[in-house]
Amino acid sequence: MNPYLDIVIRSVSVYFFMIIALRIFGKKQLSQLNTADVILILLISNSVQNAMVGNNTSLYGGIVAALALFIINFTFKKVMSKSEFIKNLVQDRPEILIHNGKIAFDTISRLGITNDELQEAMREHGVEYYKEVKLAMFEIDGSISIISGDKDIKQTHHKRKIHKTLGTLNN
């Protein structure tokens, strides 16, 4: 077999493995990268490098692997945009966390969202109490969107992250 075709097949296989792995471990993991997650990403990239290029450590081998990844990513995004089945297979749907002040405890529990994380998102949107939330959504990218019933509050987008400490609050 052509060594560059071998690299393309290996790279595409690793790409689809990573999509499946991220789907299994969930979107929550993508939205809250901490030190351990960054280390995991670096180690995964290092561990799959040899799986993609094999013994070929040449410049051309690396370029072929990168090109294969760019092409398969572009193609896969196009397929997802045209096929609802593939899109639903790979991506989760947005989930309602709060509707008209009522908390969806089952959903929050299933997604592993803590009360502190939900309250943080509310504070970042200028909302103090759950009953003031018209709609809180856990988006497909792992962020929490909040829409309040107050017309004067500016709506913002909250990207979930894990805090080691709240630190000092400046008033």
CSV table of C-alpha atoms in Angstrom, one decimal:
chain,number,residue,atom,x,y,z
A,1,MET,CA,0.0,0.0,0.0
A,2,ASN,CA,1.1,3.6,-0.7
A,3,PRO,CA,2.6,4.9,2.6
A,4,TYR,CA,0.7,8.3,2.2
A,5,LEU,CA,-2.6,6.5,1.7
A,6,ASP,CA,-1.8,4.5,4.8
A,7,ILE,CA,-1.4,7.8,6.7
A,8,VAL,CA,-4.7,9.2,5.3
A,9,ILE,CA,-6.6,6.0,6.4
A,10,ARG,CA,-4.9,6.1,9.9
A,11,SER,CA,-5.6,9.8,10.4
A,12,VAL,CA,-9.3,9.5,9.3
A,13,SER,CA,-9.7,6.5,11.7
A,14,VAL,CA,-8.2,8.5,14.6
A,15,TYR,CA,-10.5,11.4,13.7
A,16,PHE,CA,-13.6,9.3,13.9
A,17,PHE,CA,-12.4,7.6,17.1
A,18,MET,CA,-12.0,11.1,18.7
A,19,ILE,CA,-15.5,12.1,17.6
A,20,ILE,CA,-17.0,9.0,19.1
A,21,ALA,CA,-15.0,9.4,22.3
A,22,LEU,CA,-16.1,13.0,22.7
A,23,ARG,CA,-19.7,12.0,22.1
A,24,ILE,CA,-19.5,9.3,24.8
A,25,PHE,CA,-17.9,11.6,27.4
A,26,GLY,CA,-20.2,14.5,26.6
A,27,LYS,CA,-20.3,18.1,25.8
A,28,LYS,CA,-19.9,19.2,29.4
A,29,GLN,CA,-16.2,18.2,29.2
A,30,LEU,CA,-15.6,20.6,26.3
A,31,SER,CA,-17.0,23.6,28.1
A,32,GLN,CA,-14.9,23.4,31.3
A,33,LEU,CA,-11.3,22.7,30.4
A,34,ASN,CA,-9.2,22.7,33.5
A,35,THR,CA,-5.5,21.8,33.9
A,36,ALA,CA,-6.2,18.1,33.9
A,37,ASP,CA,-8.2,18.4,30.7
A,38,VAL,CA,-5.5,20.3,28.9
A,39,ILE,CA,-2.9,17.7,30.0
A,40,LEU,CA,-5.3,15.0,28.7
A,41,ILE,CA,-5.6,16.7,25.3
A,42,LEU,CA,-1.8,17.0,25.0
A,43,LEU,CA,-1.3,13.4,26.0
A,44,ILE,CA,-4.0,12.2,23.6
A,45,SER,CA,-2.5,14.2,20.7
A,46,ASN,CA,0.9,12.7,21.5
A,47,SER,CA,-0.5,9.2,21.8
A,48,VAL,CA,-2.4,9.3,18.5
A,49,GLN,CA,0.4,10.8,16.5
A,50,ASN,CA,2.1,7.5,15.9
A,51,ALA,CA,-1.3,5.9,15.2
A,52,MET,CA,-1.7,8.4,12.4
A,53,VAL,CA,1.7,8.5,10.8
A,54,GLY,CA,3.2,5.1,11.9
A,55,ASN,CA,6.9,5.0,11.2
A,56,ASN,CA,6.8,7.9,8.8
A,57,THR,CA,8.1,10.9,10.7
A,58,SER,CA,9.0,12.9,7.7
A,59,LEU,CA,7.7,16.4,6.9
A,60,TYR,CA,5.6,15.0,4.1
A,61,GLY,CA,4.1,12.4,6.4
A,62,GLY,CA,3.1,15.1,8.9
A,63,ILE,CA,1.7,17.3,6.2
A,64,VAL,CA,-0.3,14.4,4.7
A,65,ALA,CA,-1.8,13.6,8.2
A,66,ALA,CA,-2.7,17.2,8.8
A,67,LEU,CA,-4.2,17.7,5.3
A,68,ALA,CA,-6.3,14.5,5.8
A,69,LEU,CA,-7.6,15.8,9.1
A,70,PHE,CA,-8.5,19.2,7.6
A,71,ILE,CA,-10.3,17.6,4.7
A,72,ILE,CA,-12.2,15.0,6.8
A,73,ASN,CA,-13.2,17.8,9.3
A,74,PHE,CA,-14.4,20.0,6.5
A,75,THR,CA,-16.3,17.1,4.8
A,76,PHE,CA,-17.8,15.9,8.1
A,77,LYS,CA,-19.1,19.4,8.9
A,78,LYS,CA,-20.7,19.6,5.5
A,79,VAL,CA,-22.3,16.1,5.9
A,80,MET,CA,-23.6,17.2,9.4
A,81,SER,CA,-25.1,20.4,8.0
A,82,LYS,CA,-27.0,18.4,5.4
A,83,SER,CA,-28.0,15.3,7.4
A,84,GLU,CA,-30.1,15.6,10.5
A,85,PHE,CA,-29.5,11.9,11.3
A,86,ILE,CA,-25.7,12.4,11.4
A,87,LYS,CA,-26.0,15.7,13.2
A,88,ASN,CA,-28.3,14.1,15.9
A,89,LEU,CA,-25.9,11.2,16.2
A,90,VAL,CA,-22.9,13.4,16.9
A,91,GLN,CA,-24.3,16.4,18.6
A,92,ASP,CA,-26.6,16.6,21.6
A,93,ARG,CA,-29.6,18.9,21.6
A,94,PRO,CA,-30.0,21.9,23.9
A,95,GLU,CA,-31.5,21.1,27.2
A,96,ILE,CA,-33.9,23.2,29.3
A,97,LEU,CA,-32.6,23.7,32.8
A,98,ILE,CA,-35.1,26.3,34.1
A,99,HIS,CA,-38.5,27.2,32.5
A,100,ASN,CA,-40.5,30.0,34.0
A,101,GLY,CA,-38.7,29.8,37.3
A,102,LYS,CA,-39.1,26.0,37.6
A,103,ILE,CA,-35.9,24.0,37.8
A,104,ALA,CA,-35.7,20.8,35.8
A,105,PHE,CA,-33.9,18.8,38.5
A,106,ASP,CA,-33.8,15.6,36.5
A,107,THR,CA,-32.0,17.3,33.6
A,108,ILE,CA,-29.6,19.1,35.8
A,109,SER,CA,-28.7,15.9,37.7
A,110,ARG,CA,-28.3,13.9,34.4
A,111,LEU,CA,-26.0,16.6,33.0
A,112,GLY,CA,-24.0,16.8,36.2
A,113,ILE,CA,-24.5,20.6,36.6
A,114,THR,CA,-24.1,21.7,40.1
A,115,ASN,CA,-26.3,24.3,41.9
A,116,ASP,CA,-23.2,26.5,42.2
A,117,GLU,CA,-22.6,26.4,38.4
A,118,LEU,CA,-26.2,27.3,37.7
A,119,GLN,CA,-26.2,30.1,40.2
A,120,GLU,CA,-22.9,31.4,38.7
A,121,ALA,CA,-24.5,31.5,35.2
A,122,MET,CA,-27.5,33.4,36.7
A,123,ARG,CA,-25.3,35.9,38.4
A,124,GLU,CA,-23.4,36.5,35.2
A,125,HIS,CA,-26.7,37.2,33.5
A,126,GLY,CA,-27.7,39.6,36.2
A,127,VAL,CA,-30.4,37.3,37.7
A,128,GLU,CA,-30.5,36.7,41.4
A,129,TYR,CA,-33.4,34.3,41.9
A,130,TYR,CA,-34.5,31.2,40.0
A,131,LYS,CA,-38.1,32.5,39.8
A,132,GLU,CA,-36.7,35.4,37.7
A,133,VAL,CA,-35.5,33.1,35.0
A,134,LYS,CA,-37.8,32.7,32.1
A,135,LEU,CA,-35.6,30.2,30.4
A,136,ALA,CA,-32.2,28.6,31.1
A,137,MET,CA,-30.7,26.4,28.4
A,138,PHE,CA,-27.7,24.1,28.4
A,139,GLU,CA,-26.5,24.7,24.9
A,140,ILE,CA,-24.9,22.2,22.5
A,141,ASP,CA,-21.4,23.7,23.1
A,142,GLY,CA,-21.7,23.2,26.9
A,143,SER,CA,-22.6,26.8,27.8
A,144,ILE,CA,-25.5,27.9,29.8
A,145,SER,CA,-27.8,30.6,28.3
A,146,ILE,CA,-30.2,32.5,30.5
A,147,ILE,CA,-33.2,34.6,29.5
A,148,SER,CA,-34.8,36.5,32.3
A,149,GLY,CA,-38.3,37.9,32.6
A,150,ASP,CA,-36.8,41.4,33.2
A,151,LYS,CA,-36.8,43.5,30.0
A,152,ASP,CA,-34.1,45.8,31.5
A,153,ILE,CA,-31.5,43.1,32.0
A,154,LYS,CA,-29.0,42.7,29.2
A,155,GLN,CA,-28.9,39.0,28.1
A,156,THR,CA,-25.4,37.5,27.9
A,157,HIS,CA,-23.9,34.1,27.2
A,158,HIS,CA,-22.2,32.1,30.0
A,159,LYS,CA,-19.4,29.7,29.2
A,160,ARG,CA,-19.2,27.0,32.0
A,161,LYS,CA,-16.0,26.6,33.7
A,162,ILE,CA,-14.8,25.1,37.0
A,163,HIS,CA,-13.6,27.5,39.6
A,164,LYS,CA,-11.1,26.4,42.3
A,165,THR,CA,-12.2,29.4,44.4
A,166,LEU,CA,-14.5,32.3,44.0
A,167,GLY,CA,-11.8,34.7,45.1
A,168,THR,CA,-12.5,38.1,46.4
A,169,LEU,CA,-15.6,39.9,45.3
A,170,ASN,CA,-15.2,43.5,44.3
A,171,ASN,CA,-18.2,45.7,45.1
